[in-house]
């Protein structure tokens, strides 16, 4: 559902590219993408990343869960 929703949003804005900003939050140049879109000056501070380290731990945990889920589904078939 998540991926379908994203595709629907991108499709909706396809003829209005200046009205939608799609970000990859793991990139380093987020201010440089967000501020021009919002017509604001780029601040002289690092982009705030809340729980950046924790997000990496969560990503690893999700990856392990998916891996284990696949293993379990293989067993049950």
PDB file of N, CA, C and O in Angstrom:
ATOM      1  N   UNK A   1       0.824  -1.189   0.000  1.00  0.00           N
ATOM      2  CA  UNK A   1       0.000   0.000   0.000  1.00  0.00           C
ATOM      3  C   UNK A   1       0.875   1.262   0.000  1.00  0.00           C
ATOM      4  O   UNK A   1       0.540   2.249  -0.638  1.00  0.00           O
ATOM      5  N   UNK A   2       1.946   1.233   0.774  1.00  0.00           N
ATOM      6  CA  UNK A   2       2.856   2.385   0.870  1.00  0.00           C
ATOM      7  C   UNK A   2       3.414   2.757  -0.503  1.00  0.00           C
ATOM      8  O   UNK A   2       3.369   3.921  -0.908  1.00  0.00           O
ATOM      9  N   UNK A   3       3.915   1.777  -1.212  1.00  0.00           N
ATOM     10  CA  UNK A   3       4.506   2.033  -2.530  1.00  0.00           C
ATOM     11  C   UNK A   3       3.443   2.481  -3.536  1.00  0.00           C
ATOM     12  O   UNK A   3       3.682   3.358  -4.365  1.00  0.00           O
ATOM     13  N   UNK A   4       2.258   1.897  -3.453  1.00  0.00           N
ATOM     14  CA  UNK A   4       1.176   2.303  -4.357  1.00  0.00           C
ATOM     15  C   UNK A   4       0.783   3.758  -4.093  1.00  0.00           C
ATOM     16  O   UNK A   4       0.591   4.536  -5.024  1.00  0.00           O
ATOM     17  N   UNK A   5       0.690   4.124  -2.820  1.00  0.00           N
ATOM     18  CA  UNK A   5       0.353   5.502  -2.466  1.00  0.00           C
ATOM     19  C   UNK A   5       1.394   6.472  -3.033  1.00  0.00           C
ATOM     20  O   UNK A   5       1.039   7.492  -3.634  1.00  0.00           O
ATOM     21  N   UNK A   6       2.674   6.169  -2.835  1.00  0.00           N
ATOM     22  CA  UNK A   6       3.738   7.038  -3.367  1.00  0.00           C
ATOM     23  C   UNK A   6       3.634   7.172  -4.880  1.00  0.00           C
ATOM     24  O   UNK A   6       3.777   8.270  -5.429  1.00  0.00           O
ATOM     25  N   UNK A   7       3.373   6.079  -5.557  1.00  0.00           N
ATOM     26  CA  UNK A   7       3.241   6.124  -7.015  1.00  0.00           C
ATOM     27  C   UNK A   7       2.042   6.977  -7.420  1.00  0.00           C
ATOM     28  O   UNK A   7       2.120   7.742  -8.394  1.00  0.00           O
ATOM     29  N   UNK A   8       0.949   6.874  -6.675  1.00  0.00           N
ATOM     30  CA  UNK A   8      -0.238   7.677  -6.975  1.00  0.00           C
ATOM     31  C   UNK A   8       0.034   9.171  -6.771  1.00  0.00           C
ATOM     32  O   UNK A   8      -0.423  10.008  -7.556  1.00  0.00           O
ATOM     33  N   UNK A   9       0.762   9.511  -5.731  1.00  0.00           N
ATOM     34  CA  UNK A   9       1.091  10.923  -5.477  1.00  0.00           C
ATOM     35  C   UNK A   9       1.966  11.457  -6.599  1.00  0.00           C
ATOM     36  O   UNK A   9       1.724  12.547  -7.135  1.00  0.00           O
ATOM     37  N   UNK A  10       2.994  10.704  -6.977  1.00  0.00           N
ATOM     38  CA  UNK A  10       3.885  11.130  -8.058  1.00  0.00           C
ATOM     39  C   UNK A  10       3.106  11.280  -9.360  1.00  0.00           C
ATOM     40  O   UNK A  10       3.300  12.239 -10.107  1.00  0.00           O
ATOM     41  N   UNK A  11       2.205  10.362  -9.625  1.00  0.00           N
ATOM     42  CA  UNK A  11       1.374  10.452 -10.827  1.00  0.00           C
ATOM     43  C   UNK A  11       0.496  11.703 -10.786  1.00  0.00           C
ATOM     44  O   UNK A  11       0.355  12.410 -11.787  1.00  0.00           O
ATOM     45  N   UNK A  12      -0.089  11.990  -9.647  1.00  0.00           N
ATOM     46  CA  UNK A  12      -0.967  13.146  -9.494  1.00  0.00           C
ATOM     47  C   UNK A  12      -0.228  14.452  -9.812  1.00  0.00           C
ATOM     48  O   UNK A  12      -0.779  15.355 -10.430  1.00  0.00           O
ATOM     49  N   UNK A  13       1.039  14.546  -9.400  1.00  0.00           N
ATOM     50  CA  UNK A  13       1.817  15.767  -9.577  1.00  0.00           C
ATOM     51  C   UNK A  13       2.679  15.759 -10.842  1.00  0.00           C
ATOM     52  O   UNK A  13       3.485  16.668 -11.037  1.00  0.00           O
ATOM     53  N   UNK A  14       2.526  14.778 -11.702  1.00  0.00           N
ATOM     54  CA  UNK A  14       3.424  14.640 -12.857  1.00  0.00           C
ATOM     55  C   UNK A  14       3.449  15.869 -13.752  1.00  0.00           C
ATOM     56  O   UNK A  14       4.476  16.190 -14.335  1.00  0.00           O
ATOM     57  N   UNK A  15       2.342  16.583 -13.868  1.00  0.00           N
ATOM     58  CA  UNK A  15       2.283  17.784 -14.702  1.00  0.00           C
ATOM     59  C   UNK A  15       2.540  19.059 -13.901  1.00  0.00           C
ATOM     60  O   UNK A  15       2.420  20.152 -14.433  1.00  0.00           O
ATOM     61  N   UNK A  16       2.861  18.899 -12.620  1.00  0.00           N
ATOM     62  CA  UNK A  16       3.132  20.045 -11.741  1.00  0.00           C
ATOM     63  C   UNK A  16       4.400  19.781 -10.929  1.00  0.00           C
ATOM     64  O   UNK A  16       4.362  19.697  -9.699  1.00  0.00           O
ATOM     65  N   UNK A  17       5.545  19.626 -11.554  1.00  0.00           N
ATOM     66  CA  UNK A  17       6.763  19.234 -10.845  1.00  0.00           C
ATOM     67  C   UNK A  17       7.217  20.243  -9.793  1.00  0.00           C
ATOM     68  O   UNK A  17       7.927  19.870  -8.850  1.00  0.00           O
ATOM     69  N   UNK A  18       6.802  21.489  -9.910  1.00  0.00           N
ATOM     70  CA  UNK A  18       7.202  22.494  -8.923  1.00  0.00           C
ATOM     71  C   UNK A  18       6.339  22.464  -7.668  1.00  0.00           C
ATOM     72  O   UNK A  18       6.591  23.223  -6.733  1.00  0.00           O
ATOM     73  N   UNK A  19       5.345  21.583  -7.640  1.00  0.00           N
ATOM     74  CA  UNK A  19       4.442  21.483  -6.494  1.00  0.00           C
ATOM     75  C   UNK A  19       4.708  20.266  -5.617  1.00  0.00           C
ATOM     76  O   UNK A  19       4.016  20.069  -4.621  1.00  0.00           O
ATOM     77  N   UNK A  20       5.676  19.459  -5.973  1.00  0.00           N
ATOM     78  CA  UNK A  20       5.990  18.258  -5.198  1.00  0.00           C
ATOM     79  C   UNK A  20       7.492  18.120  -5.061  1.00  0.00           C
ATOM     80  O   UNK A  20       8.230  18.215  -6.046  1.00  0.00           O
ATOM     81  N   UNK A  21       7.936  17.897  -3.850  1.00  0.00           N
ATOM     82  CA  UNK A  21       9.347  17.638  -3.587  1.00  0.00           C
ATOM     83  C   UNK A  21       9.469  16.254  -2.976  1.00  0.00           C
ATOM     84  O   UNK A  21       8.860  15.962  -1.944  1.00  0.00           O
ATOM     85  N   UNK A  22      10.220  15.398  -3.615  1.00  0.00           N
ATOM     86  CA  UNK A  22      10.458  14.045  -3.117  1.00  0.00           C
ATOM     87  C   UNK A  22      11.892  13.998  -2.607  1.00  0.00           C
ATOM     88  O   UNK A  22      12.829  14.329  -3.337  1.00  0.00           O
ATOM     89  N   UNK A  23      12.055  13.616  -1.358  1.00  0.00           N
ATOM     90  CA  UNK A  23      13.372  13.597  -0.718  1.00  0.00           C
ATOM     91  C   UNK A  23      13.790  12.183  -0.350  1.00  0.00           C
ATOM     92  O   UNK A  23      12.952  11.348  -0.008  1.00  0.00           O
ATOM     93  N   UNK A  24      15.076  11.964  -0.405  1.00  0.00           N
ATOM     94  CA  UNK A  24      15.673  10.766   0.166  1.00  0.00           C
ATOM     95  C   UNK A  24      16.353  11.237   1.448  1.00  0.00           C
ATOM     96  O   UNK A  24      17.359  11.945   1.399  1.00  0.00           O
ATOM     97  N   UNK A  25      15.815  10.882   2.596  1.00  0.00           N
ATOM     98  CA  UNK A  25      16.286  11.437   3.853  1.00  0.00           C
ATOM     99  C   UNK A  25      17.677  10.971   4.251  1.00  0.00           C
ATOM    100  O   UNK A  25      18.258  11.501   5.186  1.00  0.00           O
ATOM    101  N   UNK A  26      18.228  10.014   3.531  1.00  0.00           N
ATOM    102  CA  UNK A  26      19.579   9.565   3.837  1.00  0.00           C
ATOM    103  C   UNK A  26      20.637  10.343   3.056  1.00  0.00           C
ATOM    104  O   UNK A  26      21.817  10.066   3.160  1.00  0.00           O
ATOM    105  N   UNK A  27      20.222  11.336   2.276  1.00  0.00           N
ATOM    106  CA  UNK A  27      21.170  12.162   1.531  1.00  0.00           C
ATOM    107  C   UNK A  27      21.711  13.271   2.422  1.00  0.00           C
ATOM    108  O   UNK A  27      21.124  13.608   3.444  1.00  0.00           O
ATOM    109  N   UNK A  28      22.833  13.851   1.993  1.00  0.00           N
ATOM    110  CA  UNK A  28      23.483  14.888   2.789  1.00  0.00           C
ATOM    111  C   UNK A  28      23.053  16.302   2.433  1.00  0.00           C
ATOM    112  O   UNK A  28      23.268  17.216   3.186  1.00  0.00           O
ATOM    113  N   UNK A  29      22.453  16.522   1.307  1.00  0.00           N
ATOM    114  CA  UNK A  29      22.166  17.877   0.834  1.00  0.00           C
ATOM    115  C   UNK A  29      20.687  18.252   0.974  1.00  0.00           C
ATOM    116  O   UNK A  29      20.115  18.887   0.101  1.00  0.00           O
ATOM    117  N   UNK A  30      20.079  17.921   2.085  1.00  0.00           N
ATOM    118  CA  UNK A  30      18.638  18.143   2.232  1.00  0.00           C
ATOM    119  C   UNK A  30      18.274  19.629   2.278  1.00  0.00           C
ATOM    120  O   UNK A  30      17.271  20.033   1.690  1.00  0.00           O
ATOM    121  N   UNK A  31      19.076  20.443   2.972  1.00  0.00           N
ATOM    122  CA  UNK A  31      18.779  21.882   2.987  1.00  0.00           C
ATOM    123  C   UNK A  31      18.783  22.430   1.568  1.00  0.00           C
ATOM    124  O   UNK A  31      17.939  23.250   1.216  1.00  0.00           O
ATOM    125  N   UNK A  32      19.739  21.985   0.762  1.00  0.00           N
ATOM    126  CA  UNK A  32      19.872  22.484  -0.607  1.00  0.00           C
ATOM    127  C   UNK A  32      18.693  22.081  -1.492  1.00  0.00           C
ATOM    128  O   UNK A  32      18.456  22.680  -2.537  1.00  0.00           O
ATOM    129  N   UNK A  33      17.969  21.068  -1.087  1.00  0.00           N
ATOM    130  CA  UNK A  33      16.776  20.652  -1.829  1.00  0.00           C
ATOM    131  C   UNK A  33      15.510  21.319  -1.281  1.00  0.00           C
ATOM    132  O   UNK A  33      14.675  21.801  -2.042  1.00  0.00           O
ATOM    133  N   UNK A  34      15.394  21.347   0.033  1.00  0.00           N
ATOM    134  CA  UNK A  34      14.173  21.848   0.668  1.00  0.00           C
ATOM    135  C   UNK A  34      14.034  23.366   0.547  1.00  0.00           C
ATOM    136  O   UNK A  34      12.962  23.873   0.188  1.00  0.00           O
ATOM    137  N   UNK A  35      15.103  24.083   0.854  1.00  0.00           N
ATOM    138  CA  UNK A  35      14.999  25.551   0.919  1.00  0.00           C
ATOM    139  C   UNK A  35      14.622  26.199  -0.418  1.00  0.00           C
ATOM    140  O   UNK A  35      13.726  27.059  -0.433  1.00  0.00           O
ATOM    141  N   UNK A  36      15.244  25.855  -1.516  1.00  0.00           N
ATOM    142  CA  UNK A  36      14.796  26.451  -2.777  1.00  0.00           C
ATOM    143  C   UNK A  36      13.336  26.102  -3.101  1.00  0.00           C
ATOM    144  O   UNK A  36      12.594  26.938  -3.609  1.00  0.00           O
ATOM    145  N   UNK A  37      12.929  24.888  -2.777  1.00  0.00           N
ATOM    146  CA  UNK A  37      11.545  24.481  -3.014  1.00  0.00           C
ATOM    147  C   UNK A  37      10.582  25.372  -2.233  1.00  0.00           C
ATOM    148  O   UNK A  37       9.522  25.751  -2.723  1.00  0.00           O
ATOM    149  N   UNK A  38      10.969  25.709  -0.995  1.00  0.00           N
ATOM    150  CA  UNK A  38      10.136  26.548  -0.138  1.00  0.00           C
ATOM    151  C   UNK A  38      10.422  28.033  -0.307  1.00  0.00           C
ATOM    152  O   UNK A  38       9.818  28.861   0.380  1.00  0.00           O
ATOM    153  N   UNK A  39      11.352  28.339  -1.203  1.00  0.00           N
ATOM    154  CA  UNK A  39      11.773  29.722  -1.446  1.00  0.00           C
ATOM    155  C   UNK A  39      12.283  30.376  -0.172  1.00  0.00           C
ATOM    156  O   UNK A  39      11.930  31.501   0.179  1.00  0.00           O
ATOM    157  N   UNK A  40      13.136  29.651   0.548  1.00  0.00           N
ATOM    158  CA  UNK A  40      13.751  30.127   1.787  1.00  0.00           C
ATOM    159  C   UNK A  40      15.265  30.036   1.650  1.00  0.00           C
ATOM    160  O   UNK A  40      15.790  29.262   0.847  1.00  0.00           O
ATOM    161  N   UNK A  41      15.974  30.814   2.469  1.00  0.00           N
ATOM    162  CA  UNK A  41      17.422  30.758   2.479  1.00  0.00           C
ATOM    163  C   UNK A  41      17.897  29.488   3.177  1.00  0.00           C
ATOM    164  O   UNK A  41      17.252  29.004   4.110  1.00  0.00           O
ATOM    165  N   UNK A  42      19.029  29.005   2.735  1.00  0.00           N
ATOM    166  CA  UNK A  42      19.617  27.817   3.347  1.00  0.00           C
ATOM    167  C   UNK A  42      20.255  28.224   4.667  1.00  0.00           C
ATOM    168  O   UNK A  42      21.096  29.121   4.704  1.00  0.00           O
ATOM    169  N   UNK A  43      19.859  27.608   5.766  1.00  0.00           N
ATOM    170  CA  UNK A  43      20.434  27.971   7.071  1.00  0.00           C
ATOM    171  C   UNK A  43      21.874  27.485   7.198  1.00  0.00           C
ATOM    172  O   UNK A  43      22.305  26.565   6.499  1.00  0.00           O
ATOM    173  N   UNK A  44      22.589  28.100   8.089  1.00  0.00           N
ATOM    174  CA  UNK A  44      23.997  27.750   8.313  1.00  0.00           C
ATOM    175  C   UNK A  44      24.140  26.779   9.479  1.00  0.00           C
ATOM    176  O   UNK A  44      25.047  26.911  10.301  1.00  0.00           O
ATOM    177  N   UNK A  45      23.240  25.838   9.561  1.00  0.00           N
ATOM    178  CA  UNK A  45      23.295  24.787  10.579  1.00  0.00           C
ATOM    179  C   UNK A  45      23.121  23.451   9.892  1.00  0.00           C
ATOM    180  O   UNK A  45      22.551  23.366   8.801  1.00  0.00           O
ATOM    181  N   UNK A  46      23.610  22.427  10.537  1.00  0.00           N
ATOM    182  CA  UNK A  46      23.471  21.078   9.997  1.00  0.00           C
ATOM    183  C   UNK A  46      21.992  20.674   9.989  1.00  0.00           C
ATOM    184  O   UNK A  46      21.235  21.031  10.893  1.00  0.00           O
ATOM    185  N   UNK A  47      21.602  19.934   8.979  1.00  0.00           N
ATOM    186  CA  UNK A  47      20.218  19.473   8.903  1.00  0.00           C
ATOM    187  C   UNK A  47      19.925  18.565  10.096  1.00  0.00           C
ATOM    188  O   UNK A  47      20.692  17.658  10.399  1.00  0.00           O
ATOM    189  N   UNK A  48      18.815  18.800  10.791  1.00  0.00           N
ATOM    190  CA  UNK A  48      18.526  17.992  11.988  1.00  0.00           C
ATOM    191  C   UNK A  48      18.093  16.573  11.627  1.00  0.00           C
ATOM    192  O   UNK A  48      17.189  16.371  10.818  1.00  0.00           O
ATOM    193  N   UNK A  49      18.754  15.620  12.210  1.00  0.00           N
ATOM    194  CA  UNK A  49      18.399  14.212  12.046  1.00  0.00           C
ATOM    195  C   UNK A  49      18.066  13.667  13.428  1.00  0.00           C
ATOM    196  O   UNK A  49      18.948  13.506  14.263  1.00  0.00           O
ATOM    197  N   UNK A  50      16.812  13.431  13.674  1.00  0.00           N
ATOM    198  CA  UNK A  50      16.388  12.887  14.955  1.00  0.00           C
ATOM    199  C   UNK A  50      16.631  11.386  14.948  1.00  0.00           C
ATOM    200  O   UNK A  50      16.222  10.690  14.022  1.00  0.00           O
ATOM    201  N   UNK A  51      17.315  10.902  15.964  1.00  0.00           N
ATOM    202  CA  UNK A  51      17.552   9.466  16.125  1.00  0.00           C
ATOM    203  C   UNK A  51      18.208   8.837  14.904  1.00  0.00           C
ATOM    204  O   UNK A  51      17.854   7.733  14.502  1.00  0.00           O
ATOM    205  N   UNK A  52      19.156   9.527  14.300  1.00  0.00           N
ATOM    206  CA  UNK A  52      19.801   9.010  13.094  1.00  0.00           C
ATOM    207  C   UNK A  52      20.423   7.630  13.367  1.00  0.00           C
ATOM    208  O   UNK A  52      20.250   6.701  12.586  1.00  0.00           O
ATOM    209  N   UNK A  53      21.102   7.505  14.490  1.00  0.00           N
ATOM    210  CA  UNK A  53      21.714   6.225  14.844  1.00  0.00           C
ATOM    211  C   UNK A  53      20.647   5.167  15.100  1.00  0.00           C
ATOM    212  O   UNK A  53      20.762   4.036  14.664  1.00  0.00           O
ATOM    213  N   UNK A  54      19.588   5.557  15.770  1.00  0.00           N
ATOM    214  CA  UNK A  54      18.502   4.627  16.059  1.00  0.00           C
ATOM    215  C   UNK A  54      17.819   4.182  14.774  1.00  0.00           C
ATOM    216  O   UNK A  54      17.403   3.038  14.646  1.00  0.00           O
ATOM    217  N   UNK A  55      17.701   5.073  13.791  1.00  0.00           N
ATOM    218  CA  UNK A  55      17.083   4.703  12.516  1.00  0.00           C
ATOM    219  C   UNK A  55      17.884   3.610  11.820  1.00  0.00           C
ATOM    220  O   UNK A  55      17.311   2.731  11.187  1.00  0.00           O
ATOM    221  N   UNK A  56      19.209   3.661  11.915  1.00  0.00           N
ATOM    222  CA  UNK A  56      20.037   2.613  11.316  1.00  0.00           C
ATOM    223  C   UNK A  56      19.800   1.285  12.015  1.00  0.00           C
ATOM    224  O   UNK A  56      19.710   0.242  11.374  1.00  0.00           O
ATOM    225  N   UNK A  57      19.674   1.329  13.339  1.00  0.00           N
ATOM    226  CA  UNK A  57      19.390   0.108  14.090  1.00  0.00           C
ATOM    227  C   UNK A  57      18.031  -0.461  13.687  1.00  0.00           C
ATOM    228  O   UNK A  57      17.876  -1.657  13.503  1.00  0.00           O
ATOM    229  N   UNK A  58      17.054   0.419  13.535  1.00  0.00           N
ATOM    230  CA  UNK A  58      15.717  -0.020  13.139  1.00  0.00           C
ATOM    231  C   UNK A  58      15.739  -0.639  11.753  1.00  0.00           C
ATOM    232  O   UNK A  58      15.128  -1.678  11.520  1.00  0.00           O
ATOM    233  N   UNK A  59      16.475  -0.031  10.837  1.00  0.00           N
ATOM    234  CA  UNK A  59      16.568  -0.567   9.479  1.00  0.00           C
ATOM    235  C   UNK A  59      17.180  -1.962   9.488  1.00  0.00           C
ATOM    236  O   UNK A  59      16.719  -2.854   8.776  1.00  0.00           O
ATOM    237  N   UNK A  60      18.218  -2.148  10.302  1.00  0.00           N
ATOM    238  CA  UNK A  60      18.832  -3.484  10.401  1.00  0.00           C
ATOM    239  C   UNK A  60      17.846  -4.482  10.993  1.00  0.00           C
ATOM    240  O   UNK A  60      17.753  -5.620  10.550  1.00  0.00           O
ATOM    241  N   UNK A  61      17.094  -4.051  12.005  1.00  0.00           N
ATOM    242  CA  UNK A  61      16.118  -4.950  12.637  1.00  0.00           C
ATOM    243  C   UNK A  61      15.038  -5.356  11.645  1.00  0.00           C
ATOM    244  O   UNK A  61      14.662  -6.529  11.565  1.00  0.00           O
ATOM    245  N   UNK A  62      14.532  -4.404  10.871  1.00  0.00           N
ATOM    246  CA  UNK A  62      13.511  -4.709   9.868  1.00  0.00           C
ATOM    247  C   UNK A  62      14.059  -5.667   8.831  1.00  0.00           C
ATOM    248  O   UNK A  62      13.388  -6.614   8.425  1.00  0.00           O
ATOM    249  N   UNK A  63      15.300  -5.439   8.401  1.00  0.00           N
ATOM    250  CA  UNK A  63      15.921  -6.334   7.425  1.00  0.00           C
ATOM    251  C   UNK A  63      16.003  -7.751   7.980  1.00  0.00           C
ATOM    252  O   UNK A  63      15.693  -8.724   7.287  1.00  0.00           O
ATOM    253  N   UNK A  64      16.393  -7.882   9.249  1.00  0.00           N
ATOM    254  CA  UNK A  64      16.482  -9.207   9.871  1.00  0.00           C
ATOM    255  C   UNK A  64      15.109  -9.857   9.995  1.00  0.00           C
ATOM    256  O   UNK A  64      14.961 -11.060   9.778  1.00  0.00           O
ATOM    257  N   UNK A  65      14.107  -9.060  10.338  1.00  0.00           N
ATOM    258  CA  UNK A  65      12.749  -9.605  10.447  1.00  0.00           C
ATOM    259  C   UNK A  65      12.284 -10.122   9.093  1.00  0.00           C
ATOM    260  O   UNK A  65      11.737 -11.220   8.990  1.00  0.00           O
ATOM    261  N   UNK A  66      12.505  -9.338   8.030  1.00  0.00           N
ATOM    262  CA  UNK A  66      12.102  -9.767   6.695  1.00  0.00           C
ATOM    263  C   UNK A  66      12.823 -11.045   6.299  1.00  0.00           C
ATOM    264  O   UNK A  66      12.231 -11.955   5.724  1.00  0.00           O
ATOM    265  N   UNK A  67      14.111 -11.108   6.609  1.00  0.00           N
ATOM    266  CA  UNK A  67      14.895 -12.301   6.287  1.00  0.00           C
ATOM    267  C   UNK A  67      14.333 -13.511   7.026  1.00  0.00           C
ATOM    268  O   UNK A  67      14.138 -14.571   6.438  1.00  0.00           O
ATOM    269  N   UNK A  68      14.064 -13.347   8.311  1.00  0.00           N
ATOM    270  CA  UNK A  68      13.526 -14.448   9.102  1.00  0.00           C
ATOM    271  C   UNK A  68      12.120 -14.810   8.663  1.00  0.00           C
ATOM    272  O   UNK A  68      11.766 -15.982   8.635  1.00  0.00           O
ATOM    273  N   UNK A  69      11.318 -13.823   8.305  1.00  0.00           N
ATOM    274  CA  UNK A  69       9.962 -14.094   7.846  1.00  0.00           C
ATOM    275  C   UNK A  69      10.000 -14.933   6.575  1.00  0.00           C
ATOM    276  O   UNK A  69       9.246 -15.876   6.422  1.00  0.00           O
ATOM    277  N   UNK A  70      10.919 -14.604   5.678  1.00  0.00           N
ATOM    278  CA  UNK A  70      11.041 -15.388   4.453  1.00  0.00           C
ATOM    279  C   UNK A  70      11.419 -16.827   4.794  1.00  0.00           C
ATOM    280  O   UNK A  70      10.876 -17.767   4.239  1.00  0.00           O
ATOM    281  N   UNK A  71      12.347 -16.976   5.755  1.00  0.00           N
ATOM    282  CA  UNK A  71      12.746 -18.319   6.161  1.00  0.00           C
ATOM    283  C   UNK A  71      11.566 -19.088   6.734  1.00  0.00           C
ATOM    284  O   UNK A  71      11.365 -20.258   6.439  1.00  0.00           O
ATOM    285  N   UNK A  72      10.755 -18.424   7.581  1.00  0.00           N
ATOM    286  CA  UNK A  72       9.599 -19.080   8.167  1.00  0.00           C
ATOM    287  C   UNK A  72       8.571 -19.454   7.115  1.00  0.00           C
ATOM    288  O   UNK A  72       7.985 -20.523   7.153  1.00  0.00           O
ATOM    289  N   UNK A  73       8.360 -18.567   6.136  1.00  0.00           N
ATOM    290  CA  UNK A  73       7.372 -18.879   5.113  1.00  0.00           C
ATOM    291  C   UNK A  73       7.853 -20.032   4.232  1.00  0.00           C
ATOM    292  O   UNK A  73       7.063 -20.832   3.757  1.00  0.00           O
ATOM    293  N   UNK A  74       9.165 -20.150   4.020  1.00  0.00           N
ATOM    294  CA  UNK A  74       9.699 -21.278   3.271  1.00  0.00           C
ATOM    295  C   UNK A  74       9.435 -22.589   3.991  1.00  0.00           C
ATOM    296  O   UNK A  74       9.126 -23.600   3.386  1.00  0.00           O
ATOM    297  N   UNK A  75       9.557 -22.561   5.322  1.00  0.00           N
ATOM    298  CA  UNK A  75       9.349 -23.773   6.119  1.00  0.00           C
ATOM    299  C   UNK A  75       7.890 -24.203   6.091  1.00  0.00           C
ATOM    300  O   UNK A  75       7.563 -25.374   6.008  1.00  0.00           O
ATOM    301  N   UNK A  76       6.970 -23.221   6.149  1.00  0.00           N
ATOM    302  CA  UNK A  76       5.557 -23.544   6.261  1.00  0.00           C
ATOM    303  C   UNK A  76       4.950 -24.030   4.938  1.00  0.00           C
ATOM    304  O   UNK A  76       3.812 -24.473   4.912  1.00  0.00           O
ATOM    305  N   UNK A  77       5.674 -23.927   3.854  1.00  0.00           N
ATOM    306  CA  UNK A  77       5.108 -24.333   2.566  1.00  0.00           C
ATOM    307  C   UNK A  77       5.334 -25.790   2.283  1.00  0.00           C
ATOM    308  O   UNK A  77       6.111 -26.479   2.734  1.00  0.00           O
TER     309      UNK A  77
END
